[in-house]
Amino acid sequence: MTQAEKERRFQEKIDKEIKIEPNDWMPDEYRQTLVRQISQHAHSEIVGMLPEGNWITRAPNLRRKAVLLAKVQDEAGHGLYLYSAVETLGTSREQTIDDLHSGKAKYSSIFNYPALTWADIGAIGWLVDGAAIMNQVALCRTSYGPYARAMVKICKEESFHQRQGYESLMKLCSGTPQQKAMAQDAMNRFWWPALMMFGPSDAASTHSDQSIKWKIKRFTNDELRQSFVDATVEQAQILGLTIPDPNLKWNEERGHYDFSEINWDEFWQVVKGNGPCNKERLAARVKAKEEGMWVREAATAFAKKRAMKQSA
């Protein structure tokens, strides 16, 4: 069978909504696109634990601490599901993590912004996880089987995270003027980074068209961003928070909200490693790997010793 015939049959399978599985033939570009996207997703889950984990010991009460702890544990699990999905594509977890630490692999730009107050934890849950859900629900129907199946479980937990963040902000917004101001400040700082989470504009995206043809993605970056804005405006109104965009308004003709142009210079600076917390985030992950090396080495030695006993 020629290469062209293999590619034709591969696309026909995708067009018929038949999942691609690890042992199926796939174009190298399809495999590479998946490795890039799924590993970036996995890294985002793991790095995303850092700003929130920093607030576990400073939560205002036991209930908030328990909820936040559960959320951070969920994110660790999401990262592990996704690293496992990457491994089905022939890339080792060790290599995937090394690519993150070397700067070759990326993670979501949002996690390079600091969580300065407790209200930021609510904003991360509501806005950041809300943006993630907007993207990830569509990924439950992605064409690669292991990725799609992982996303079904992840989305169920992400919906809990989004509700947790919204409920936390609701409590603050109905509290003292100082608490309401803290919530508004968090909104002001996280609104635009949340919109940047969907990636570059469609005009600047180099992967979007092919990913949609292969049904790795179902919607473009700008379509997802617009859906997020449309869904979030009314939620902000219920909270009594003002979205920091003077040009935000409903466009009756389009049936969508119009909003200002994103500061793409800031976005690309953060992607290139020049955001407020880029170096801090990577340093934390490198340190975690180095300090945990002895555990992995001990576990490997134990496994080898046990295998030798069983084979003796």
Coordinates of N, CA, C and O in Angstrom, one line a residue, residues 30-120:
Y30 N 0.7 13.7 12.3 CA -0.5 13.5 13.2 C 0.1 13.1 14.6 O -0.3 13.7 15.6
R31 N 1.0 12.2 14.6 CA 1.6 11.8 15.9 C 2.3 12.9 16.6 O 2.2 13.1 17.8
Q32 N 3.1 13.7 15.8 CA 3.9 14.8 16.4 C 2.9 15.9 16.9 O 3.2 16.5 18.0
T33 N 1.9 16.1 16.2 CA 0.9 17.1 16.7 C 0.3 16.7 18.0 O 0.1 17.5 18.9
L34 N -0.1 15.4 18.1 CA -0.7 14.9 19.3 C 0.3 15.0 20.5 O 0.0 15.4 21.6
V35 N 1.6 14.6 20.2 CA 2.6 14.6 21.3 C 2.8 16.1 21.8 O 2.8 16.3 23.0
R36 N 2.8 17.0 20.9 CA 2.9 18.4 21.2 C 1.7 18.9 22.1 O 1.9 19.5 23.1
Q37 N 0.5 18.6 21.6 CA -0.7 19.1 22.2 C -0.9 18.4 23.6 O -1.2 19.1 24.6
I38 N -0.8 17.1 23.6 CA -1.1 16.4 24.8 C -0.1 16.6 25.9 O -0.4 16.8 27.1
S39 N 1.2 16.7 25.5 CA 2.2 17.0 26.5 C 2.1 18.4 27.0 O 2.3 18.6 28.3
Q40 N 1.7 19.3 26.2 CA 1.5 20.7 26.7 C 0.3 20.7 27.7 O 0.4 21.4 28.7
H41 N -0.7 19.9 27.4 CA -1.8 19.8 28.3 C -1.4 19.2 29.6 O -1.8 19.7 30.7
A42 N -0.6 18.2 29.5 CA -0.2 17.5 30.8 C 0.7 18.4 31.6 O 0.5 18.6 32.8
H43 N 1.6 19.1 30.9 CA 2.5 20.1 31.7 C 1.6 21.2 32.3 O 1.9 21.6 33.4
S44 N 0.6 21.6 31.6 CA -0.3 22.7 32.2 C -1.0 22.2 33.5 O -1.1 23.0 34.4
E45 N -1.4 21.0 33.5 CA -2.0 20.5 34.7 C -1.0 20.4 35.9 O -1.4 20.8 37.0
I46 N 0.2 20.0 35.6 CA 1.2 19.9 36.7 C 1.7 21.2 37.1 O 1.7 21.5 38.3
V47 N 2.0 22.1 36.2 CA 2.5 23.4 36.6 C 1.3 24.2 37.2 O 1.6 25.0 38.1
G48 N 0.1 24.0 36.8 CA -1.0 24.7 37.3 C -1.3 24.4 38.8 O -2.0 25.1 39.5
M49 N -0.6 23.3 39.3 CA -0.8 23.0 40.8 C 0.0 24.0 41.6 O -0.3 24.2 42.8
L50 N 1.0 24.7 41.0 CA 1.9 25.5 41.8 C 1.3 26.8 42.4 O 1.4 27.0 43.6
P51 N 0.6 27.6 41.6 CA 0.0 28.8 42.2 C -1.1 28.5 43.2 O -1.2 29.2 44.2
E52 N -1.8 27.4 43.0 CA -2.9 27.1 44.0 C -2.3 26.3 45.2 O -2.8 26.6 46.3
G53 N -1.4 25.4 45.0 CA -0.8 24.7 46.1 C -0.2 25.6 47.1 O -0.1 25.3 48.3
N54 N 0.3 26.8 46.6 CA 0.9 27.8 47.5 C -0.1 28.4 48.5 O 0.3 28.9 49.5
W55 N -1.4 28.2 48.2 CA -2.5 28.8 49.1 C -3.1 27.7 50.0 O -4.0 28.1 50.8
I56 N -2.7 26.5 49.9 CA -3.4 25.4 50.7 C -3.2 25.7 52.2 O -4.2 25.6 53.0
T57 N -2.0 26.1 52.6 CA -1.8 26.4 54.1 C -2.3 27.7 54.5 O -2.3 28.0 55.7
R58 N -2.8 28.5 53.6 CA -3.3 29.9 53.9 C -4.8 30.0 53.6 O -5.3 31.1 53.6
A59 N -5.5 28.9 53.4 CA -6.9 29.0 53.1 C -7.6 29.6 54.3 O -7.2 29.3 55.5
P60 N -8.7 30.3 54.1 CA -9.4 31.0 55.3 C -10.0 30.1 56.3 O -10.3 30.5 57.4
N61 N -10.4 28.9 55.9 CA -11.0 27.9 56.8 C -10.8 26.5 56.4 O -10.2 26.3 55.3
L62 N -11.2 25.6 57.2 CA -10.9 24.2 56.9 C -11.6 23.7 55.7 O -11.1 22.9 54.9
R63 N -12.9 24.1 55.5 CA -13.6 23.7 54.3 C -12.9 24.2 53.0 O -12.7 23.4 52.1
R64 N -12.5 25.4 53.0 CA -11.8 25.9 51.8 C -10.5 25.2 51.6 O -10.1 24.9 50.4
K65 N -9.8 24.8 52.6 CA -8.5 24.1 52.5 C -8.8 22.7 52.0 O -8.0 22.3 51.1
A66 N -9.8 22.0 52.4 CA -10.1 20.7 52.0 C -10.5 20.7 50.5 O -10.1 19.8 49.7
V67 N -11.3 21.7 50.1 CA -11.7 21.8 48.7 C -10.5 22.1 47.8 O -10.4 21.5 46.7
L68 N -9.6 23.0 48.2 CA -8.5 23.3 47.4 C -7.5 22.2 47.3 O -6.9 21.9 46.2
L69 N -7.3 21.5 48.4 CA -6.5 20.3 48.4 C -7.0 19.2 47.4 O -6.2 18.6 46.7
A70 N -8.3 19.0 47.4 CA -8.9 18.0 46.5 C -8.7 18.5 45.1 O -8.4 17.7 44.2
K71 N -8.8 19.8 44.8 CA -8.6 20.3 43.5 C -7.2 20.1 43.0 O -7.0 19.6 41.9
V72 N -6.2 20.4 43.8 CA -4.8 20.3 43.4 C -4.5 18.8 43.2 O -3.8 18.4 42.2
Q73 N -5.1 17.9 44.0 CA -4.9 16.5 43.8 C -5.5 16.0 42.5 O -4.9 15.2 41.7
D74 N -6.6 16.6 42.1 CA -7.2 16.3 40.8 C -6.3 16.6 39.7 O -6.1 15.9 38.7
E75 N -5.7 17.8 39.8 CA -4.8 18.3 38.7 C -3.6 17.4 38.5 O -3.1 17.2 37.4
A76 N -3.1 16.9 39.7 CA -2.0 15.9 39.6 C -2.4 14.7 38.8 O -1.7 14.2 37.9
G77 N -3.6 14.2 39.1 CA -4.1 13.0 38.4 C -4.3 13.3 36.9 O -4.0 12.5 36.1
H78 N -4.8 14.5 36.6 CA -5.0 14.8 35.2 C -3.7 14.8 34.4 O -3.6 14.3 33.3
G79 N -2.6 15.3 35.1 CA -1.3 15.3 34.4 C -0.9 13.9 34.2 O -0.3 13.6 33.1
L80 N -1.1 13.0 35.1 CA -0.7 11.6 35.0 C -1.5 10.9 33.9 O -0.9 10.1 33.1
Y81 N -2.8 11.1 33.8 CA -3.6 10.6 32.7 C -3.0 11.0 31.4 O -2.9 10.2 30.4
L82 N -2.7 12.2 31.2 CA -2.2 12.8 30.0 C -0.8 12.4 29.6 O -0.5 12.1 28.5
Y83 N 0.1 12.2 30.6 CA 1.4 11.7 30.3 C 1.3 10.3 29.9 O 2.0 9.8 29.0
S84 N 0.3 9.5 30.4 CA 0.1 8.1 30.0 C -0.4 8.1 28.5 O 0.0 7.3 27.7
A85 N -1.2 9.1 28.2 CA -1.7 9.2 26.8 C -0.6 9.5 25.8 O -0.5 8.9 24.7
V86 N 0.4 10.3 26.2 CA 1.5 10.7 25.4 C 2.4 9.4 25.2 O 2.9 9.2 24.1
E87 N 2.5 8.6 26.2 CA 3.3 7.4 26.1 C 2.8 6.4 25.1 O 3.5 5.7 24.4
T88 N 1.5 6.4 24.8 CA 0.9 5.5 23.8 C 1.3 5.9 22.4 O 1.1 5.2 21.4
L89 N 1.9 7.1 22.3 CA 2.4 7.6 21.0 C 3.9 7.3 20.8 O 4.5 7.8 19.8
G90 N 4.5 6.6 21.7 CA 5.9 6.2 21.5 C 6.9 7.2 22.1 O 8.1 7.0 21.9
T91 N 6.4 8.1 22.9 CA 7.3 9.1 23.6 C 7.3 8.8 25.1 O 6.3 8.7 25.7
S92 N 8.5 8.6 25.7 CA 8.6 8.3 27.1 C 8.2 9.5 27.9 O 8.3 10.6 27.6
R93 N 7.7 9.2 29.1 CA 7.3 10.2 30.1 C 8.5 11.0 30.5 O 8.5 12.2 30.6
E94 N 9.6 10.3 30.7 CA 10.9 11.0 31.1 C 11.3 12.0 30.0 O 11.7 13.2 30.4
Q95 N 11.2 11.7 28.7 CA 11.6 12.6 27.7 C 10.6 13.8 27.6 O 11.0 14.9 27.4
T96 N 9.3 13.5 27.8 CA 8.3 14.5 27.8 C 8.6 15.6 28.9 O 8.5 16.8 28.7
I97 N 8.9 15.1 30.1 CA 9.2 16.0 31.2 C 10.5 16.7 31.0 O 10.6 17.9 31.3
D98 N 11.5 16.1 30.5 CA 12.8 16.7 30.2 C 12.6 17.9 29.1 O 13.2 18.9 29.2
D99 N 11.7 17.6 28.2 CA 11.4 18.7 27.2 C 10.8 19.9 27.9 O 11.1 21.1 27.5
L100 N 10.0 19.7 28.9 CA 9.4 20.8 29.6 C 10.5 21.6 30.4 O 10.6 22.8 30.3
H101 N 11.4 20.8 31.0 CA 12.4 21.5 31.8 C 13.5 22.2 31.0 O 14.1 23.2 31.5
S102 N 13.7 21.8 29.8 CA 14.6 22.4 28.9 C 14.0 23.6 28.2 O 14.8 24.4 27.5
G103 N 12.7 23.8 28.3 CA 12.0 24.9 27.6 C 11.6 24.5 26.2 O 10.9 25.3 25.5
K104 N 11.8 23.3 25.7 CA 11.4 22.9 24.4 C 9.9 22.7 24.4 O 9.2 23.1 23.4
A105 N 9.3 22.2 25.4 CA 7.8 22.0 25.5 C 7.2 23.2 26.3 O 7.9 23.7 27.2
K106 N 6.0 23.5 26.0 CA 5.4 24.7 26.6 C 4.2 24.2 27.5 O 3.8 23.0 27.5
Y107 N 3.7 25.1 28.3 CA 2.4 24.9 29.0 C 1.6 26.1 28.9 O 2.1 27.1 28.4
S108 N 0.4 26.1 29.5 CA -0.5 27.2 29.3 C 0.1 28.5 29.9 O 0.6 28.5 31.0
S109 N 0.0 29.6 29.1 CA 0.6 30.8 29.5 C 0.0 31.4 30.8 O 0.7 32.1 31.5
I110 N -1.2 31.0 31.2 CA -1.9 31.6 32.3 C -1.2 31.3 33.6 O -1.2 32.1 34.6
F111 N -0.4 30.2 33.7 CA 0.2 29.8 34.9 C 1.5 30.5 35.2 O 2.2 30.2 36.1
N112 N 1.9 31.4 34.3 CA 3.0 32.3 34.5 C 2.6 33.6 35.1 O 3.4 34.5 35.2
Y113 N 1.4 33.7 35.6 CA 0.9 34.8 36.4 C 0.8 34.4 37.9 O 0.3 33.3 38.2
P114 N 1.1 35.3 38.8 CA 1.1 35.0 40.2 C -0.3 35.0 40.8 O -1.2 35.7 40.3
A115 N -0.6 34.2 41.8 CA -1.8 34.2 42.6 C -1.5 35.0 43.9 O -0.9 34.5 44.8
L116 N -1.9 36.3 43.9 CA -1.4 37.2 44.9 C -2.4 37.2 46.2 O -1.9 37.5 47.3
T117 N -3.6 36.9 46.0 CA -4.6 36.9 47.1 C -5.5 35.7 47.1 O -5.5 34.9 46.1
W118 N -6.2 35.5 48.1 CA -7.1 34.3 48.1 C -8.2 34.4 47.0 O -8.6 33.4 46.5
A119 N -8.6 35.7 46.7 CA -9.6 35.8 45.6 C -9.0 35.3 44.3 O -9.8 34.8 43.4
D120 N -7.7 35.3 44.1 CA -7.1 34.7 42.9 C -7.4 33.3 42.7 O -7.6 32.8 41.6

